[in-house]
Amino acid sequence: QVQLVESGGGLVQPGGSLRLSCAASGNILSMNVMGWYRQAPGKQRELVASITSGGSTNYADSVKGRFTISRDNAKNTVWLQMNNLKPEDTAVYYCNARLISRGSWYPADYWGQGTQVTASS
């Protein structure tokens, strides 16, 4: 079994900051890409940012220059620092990890439970 546990969401005024954390645990043999997705009401889930085990990052155009993704490979943990939050960033944010679990030959995607981020005055 593999679990992803998120924390750090909340309510913040526009222009404020939040930091999301996600820790993966369980029978993990090899961790590959970790990332954050978000889903706003009535919209499809979209990629916010991702980071490989080697540290290469990818960001959605809408968050470039405002959000920073980082990870600790030894702790199977990923963070998302969100600065200058805008109302359009309001969504449920989901942690994602592509990994190979013990007893498996192929990578699979695992998801956190989601954490609400609201930027509103």
Coordinates of N, CA and C in Angstrom, one line a residue:
Q1 N 0.8 -1.2 0.0 CA 0.0 0.0 0.0 C 0.9 1.3 0.0
V2 N 0.4 2.2 -0.7 CA 1.1 3.5 -0.8 C 0.1 4.6 -0.4
Q3 N 0.6 5.6 0.4 CA -0.3 6.7 0.8 C 0.4 8.0 0.5
L4 N -0.4 9.0 0.1 CA 0.1 10.3 -0.1 C -0.7 11.2 0.8
V5 N 0.0 11.9 1.7 CA -0.7 12.8 2.7 C -0.3 14.2 2.4
E6 N -1.3 15.0 2.2 CA -1.1 16.5 1.9 C -1.4 17.3 3.1
S7 N -0.8 18.5 3.1 CA -1.2 19.5 4.1 C -0.8 20.9 3.6
G8 N -1.4 21.9 4.2 CA -1.0 23.3 3.9 C -2.0 24.1 3.2
G9 N -3.1 23.6 2.8 CA -4.1 24.4 2.2 C -4.7 25.4 3.1
G10 N -5.6 26.3 2.6 CA -6.3 27.2 3.4 C -6.8 28.4 2.7
L11 N -7.2 29.4 3.4 CA -7.8 30.7 2.9 C -6.7 31.8 3.0
V12 N -6.5 32.5 1.9 CA -5.5 33.6 2.0 C -6.1 34.7 1.1
Q13 N -5.7 35.9 1.4 CA -6.1 37.1 0.6 C -5.3 37.1 -0.7
P14 N -5.8 37.6 -1.7 CA -5.1 37.8 -3.0 C -3.7 38.5 -2.7
G15 N -2.7 37.9 -3.3 CA -1.3 38.4 -3.1 C -0.6 37.7 -2.0
G16 N -1.3 36.9 -1.2 CA -0.7 36.1 -0.2 C 0.0 34.9 -0.6
S17 N 0.5 34.1 0.3 CA 1.3 32.9 0.1 C 0.8 31.7 0.9
L18 N 1.0 30.6 0.3 CA 0.8 29.3 1.0 C 1.8 28.3 0.6
R19 N 2.1 27.3 1.4 CA 3.0 26.3 1.1 C 2.3 24.9 1.3
L20 N 2.2 24.1 0.2 CA 1.6 22.8 0.3 C 2.7 21.8 0.5
S21 N 2.4 20.7 1.3 CA 3.4 19.6 1.5 C 2.7 18.3 1.1
C22 N 3.4 17.3 0.7 CA 2.9 16.0 0.4 C 4.0 15.0 0.7
A23 N 3.7 14.1 1.5 CA 4.6 13.0 1.9 C 4.0 11.7 1.5
A24 N 4.9 10.9 0.7 CA 4.5 9.6 0.3 C 5.1 8.5 1.2
S25 N 4.3 7.5 1.5 CA 4.8 6.5 2.4 C 4.2 5.1 2.0
G26 N 4.9 4.1 2.5 CA 4.4 2.7 2.2 C 5.4 1.9 1.4
N27 N 4.9 1.0 0.7 CA 5.8 0.0 0.0 C 6.3 0.6 -1.3
I28 N 7.2 1.6 -1.2 CA 7.7 2.3 -2.4 C 9.1 1.8 -2.8
L29 N 9.2 1.3 -4.0 CA 10.5 0.8 -4.5 C 11.2 1.8 -5.2
S30 N 10.6 2.6 -6.0 CA 11.2 3.6 -6.8 C 10.3 4.8 -7.1
M31 N 10.7 6.0 -6.8 CA 9.9 7.2 -7.0 C 10.3 7.9 -8.2
N32 N 9.4 8.2 -9.1 CA 9.8 9.0 -10.3 C 9.3 10.4 -10.2
V33 N 8.4 10.8 -11.0 CA 7.9 12.2 -11.0 C 6.9 12.4 -9.9
M34 N 7.0 13.6 -9.3 CA 6.0 14.0 -8.3 C 5.5 15.4 -8.7
G35 N 4.2 15.6 -8.4 CA 3.7 16.8 -8.9 C 2.4 17.3 -8.2
W36 N 1.9 18.4 -8.6 CA 0.7 19.0 -8.1 C -0.3 19.3 -9.2
Y37 N -1.5 18.9 -9.0 CA -2.6 19.2 -9.9 C -3.6 20.0 -9.2
R38 N -4.5 20.6 -9.9 CA -5.6 21.3 -9.2 C -6.9 21.2 -10.1
Q39 N -8.0 21.3 -9.3 CA -9.3 21.2 -10.0 C -10.2 22.3 -9.4
A40 N -10.7 23.2 -10.2 CA -11.6 24.2 -9.8 C -13.0 23.7 -10.1
P41 N -14.0 24.3 -9.4 CA -15.4 23.8 -9.7 C -15.8 24.0 -11.1
G42 N -16.3 22.9 -11.7 CA -16.7 23.0 -13.1 C -15.6 22.9 -14.1
K43 N -14.4 22.7 -13.7 CA -13.3 22.6 -14.6 C -12.6 21.2 -14.5
Q44 N -11.8 20.9 -15.5 CA -11.0 19.7 -15.5 C -9.8 19.8 -14.6
R45 N -9.3 18.7 -14.1 CA -8.1 18.7 -13.3 C -6.9 19.1 -14.3
E46 N -6.1 20.0 -13.8 CA -4.9 20.4 -14.6 C -3.6 20.3 -13.9
L47 N -2.5 20.1 -14.6 CA -1.2 20.1 -14.0 C -0.8 21.5 -13.6
V48 N -0.3 21.6 -12.4 CA 0.2 22.9 -11.9 C 1.7 22.9 -12.0
A49 N 2.4 21.9 -11.5 CA 3.8 21.8 -11.5 C 4.2 20.3 -11.3
S50 N 5.4 20.0 -11.8 CA 5.9 18.6 -11.6 C 7.4 18.7 -11.5
I51 N 8.0 17.7 -10.9 CA 9.5 17.6 -10.7 C 9.9 16.2 -10.7
T52 N 11.0 16.0 -11.5 CA 11.5 14.6 -11.6 C 12.5 14.3 -10.4
S53 N 12.9 13.1 -10.3 CA 13.8 12.7 -9.2 C 15.2 13.4 -9.4
G54 N 15.5 13.8 -10.6 CA 16.7 14.6 -10.9 C 16.6 16.1 -10.7
G55 N 15.4 16.5 -10.4 CA 15.2 17.9 -10.1 C 14.7 18.8 -11.3
S56 N 14.4 18.2 -12.4 CA 13.9 19.0 -13.5 C 12.4 19.3 -13.2
T57 N 12.1 20.5 -13.5 CA 10.7 21.0 -13.2 C 10.0 21.5 -14.4
N58 N 8.6 21.4 -14.2 CA 7.7 21.9 -15.3 C 6.6 22.6 -14.6
Y59 N 6.2 23.7 -15.2 CA 5.1 24.6 -14.6 C 4.1 24.9 -15.7
A60 N 2.8 25.0 -15.2 CA 1.8 25.6 -16.0 C 2.1 27.1 -16.3
D61 N 1.8 27.5 -17.5 CA 2.1 28.9 -17.8 C 1.5 29.9 -16.8
S62 N 0.3 29.6 -16.3 CA -0.4 30.5 -15.4 C 0.3 30.7 -14.0
V63 N 1.2 29.8 -13.7 CA 1.8 29.9 -12.3 C 3.3 30.2 -12.4
K64 N 3.9 30.2 -13.6 CA 5.3 30.5 -13.7 C 5.7 31.8 -13.1
G65 N 6.7 31.8 -12.3 CA 7.2 33.0 -11.7 C 6.5 33.3 -10.3
R66 N 5.5 32.5 -10.0 CA 4.8 32.7 -8.7 C 4.9 31.4 -7.9
F67 N 4.9 30.2 -8.5 CA 4.9 29.0 -7.7 C 6.3 28.3 -7.9
T68 N 6.7 27.6 -6.9 CA 7.9 26.9 -6.9 C 7.7 25.5 -6.4
I69 N 8.1 24.5 -7.1 CA 8.0 23.1 -6.7 C 9.4 22.6 -6.3
S70 N 9.4 21.8 -5.2 CA 10.7 21.2 -4.7 C 10.4 19.9 -4.1
R71 N 11.4 19.1 -3.9 CA 11.2 17.7 -3.3 C 12.5 17.3 -2.6
D72 N 12.2 16.3 -1.7 CA 13.3 15.7 -0.9 C 13.2 14.2 -1.3
N73 N 14.1 13.7 -2.1 CA 14.0 12.3 -2.5 C 14.2 11.3 -1.4
A74 N 15.0 11.6 -0.4 CA 15.2 10.7 0.7 C 13.9 10.6 1.5
K75 N 13.1 11.6 1.6 CA 11.9 11.6 2.4 C 10.6 11.4 1.5
N76 N 10.8 11.2 0.2 CA 9.6 11.1 -0.7 C 8.6 12.2 -0.4
T77 N 9.1 13.4 -0.3 CA 8.2 14.5 0.0 C 8.4 15.6 -1.1
V78 N 7.2 16.2 -1.4 CA 7.2 17.3 -2.4 C 6.5 18.5 -1.8
W79 N 7.0 19.7 -2.2 CA 6.3 20.9 -1.7 C 6.0 21.8 -2.9
L80 N 5.0 22.6 -2.6 CA 4.6 23.6 -3.6 C 4.5 25.0 -2.9
Q81 N 5.5 25.9 -3.1 CA 5.4 27.2 -2.6 C 4.6 28.1 -3.5
M82 N 3.6 28.7 -3.0 CA 2.7 29.5 -3.9 C 2.7 30.9 -3.4
N83 N 3.2 31.8 -4.2 CA 3.3 33.2 -3.8 C 2.4 34.0 -4.8
N84 N 2.0 35.3 -4.3 CA 1.2 36.1 -5.1 C -0.1 35.4 -5.6
L85 N -0.7 34.8 -4.7 CA -1.9 34.0 -5.1 C -3.0 34.9 -5.6
K86 N -3.7 34.4 -6.6 CA -4.8 35.1 -7.3 C -6.1 34.4 -7.1
P87 N -7.2 35.0 -7.2 CA -8.5 34.3 -7.1 C -8.6 33.2 -8.0
E88 N -8.1 33.3 -9.2 CA -8.2 32.2 -10.2 C -7.3 31.0 -9.8
D89 N -6.5 31.1 -8.7 CA -5.8 29.9 -8.2 C -6.6 29.1 -7.3
T90 N -7.8 29.6 -6.9 CA -8.7 28.8 -6.0 C -9.1 27.5 -6.7
A91 N -8.8 26.4 -5.9 CA -9.1 25.1 -6.4 C -8.8 24.1 -5.3
V92 N -9.1 22.8 -5.5 CA -8.6 21.7 -4.7 C -7.3 21.3 -5.4
Y93 N -6.3 21.2 -4.6 CA -4.9 20.9 -5.1 C -4.7 19.4 -4.7
Y94 N -4.2 18.6 -5.6 CA -3.9 17.2 -5.4 C -2.5 16.9 -5.7
C95 N -1.9 16.2 -4.8 CA -0.5 15.7 -5.0 C -0.6 14.4 -5.8
N96 N 0.4 14.3 -6.7 CA 0.5 13.1 -7.5 C 1.9 12.5 -7.5
A97 N 2.0 11.2 -7.5 CA 3.3 10.6 -7.5 C 3.3 9.4 -8.5
R98 N 4.2 9.3 -9.4 CA 4.4 8.2 -10.3 C 5.5 7.3 -9.7
L99 N 5.2 6.1 -9.3 CA 6.2 5.3 -8.6 C 6.0 3.8 -8.9
I100 N 7.0 3.1 -8.6 CA 6.9 1.6 -8.6 C 6.9 1.1 -7.2
S101 N 5.8 0.4 -6.9 CA 5.7 -0.1 -5.5 C 6.3 -1.5 -5.5
R102 N 6.6 -1.9 -4.3 CA 7.3 -3.2 -4.1 C 6.3 -4.3 -4.6
G103 N 6.9 -5.3 -5.3 CA 6.1 -6.3 -5.9 C 5.5 -6.0 -7.2
S104 N 5.8 -4.8 -7.7 CA 5.2 -4.4 -9.0 C 6.4 -4.2 -10.0
W105 N 6.1 -4.4 -11.3 CA 7.2 -4.2 -12.3 C 7.0 -2.8 -13.0
Y106 N 5.8 -2.2 -12.9 CA 5.6 -1.0 -13.7 C 5.2 0.1 -12.8
P107 N 5.5 1.4 -13.3 CA 5.1 2.5 -12.5 C 3.6 2.8 -12.5
A108 N 3.0 3.3 -11.5 CA 1.6 3.7 -11.4 C 1.5 5.0 -10.8
D109 N 0.4 5.7 -11.0 CA 0.1 7.0 -10.5 C -0.7 6.8 -9.2
Y110 N -0.3 7.6 -8.2 CA -1.0 7.6 -6.9 C -1.3 9.1 -6.6
W111 N -2.5 9.3 -5.9 CA -3.0 10.6 -5.6 C -3.2 10.8 -4.1
G112 N -3.0 12.1 -3.7 CA -3.4 12.5 -2.4 C -4.9 12.7 -2.3
Q113 N -5.4 13.1 -1.1 CA -6.8 13.3 -0.9 C -7.3 14.6 -1.3
G114 N -6.4 15.5 -1.6 CA -6.7 16.9 -2.0 C -6.8 17.9 -0.8
T115 N -6.4 19.1 -1.1 CA -6.5 20.1 -0.1 C -7.0 21.4 -0.8
Q116 N -7.9 22.1 -0.1 CA -8.5 23.3 -0.6 C -7.6 24.5 -0.5
V117 N -7.4 25.2 -1.6 CA -6.7 26.5 -1.6 C -7.7 27.6 -2.1
T118 N -7.9 28.6 -1.3 CA -8.8 29.7 -1.6 C -8.1 31.0 -1.5
A119 N -8.1 31.8 -2.6 CA -7.5 33.1 -2.6 C -8.7 34.1 -2.8
S120 N -9.1 34.7 -1.7 CA -10.3 35.6 -1.7 C -10.2 36.7 -0.6
S121 N -10.7 37.8 -1.0 CA -10.8 38.9 0.0 C -12.1 38.9 0.7

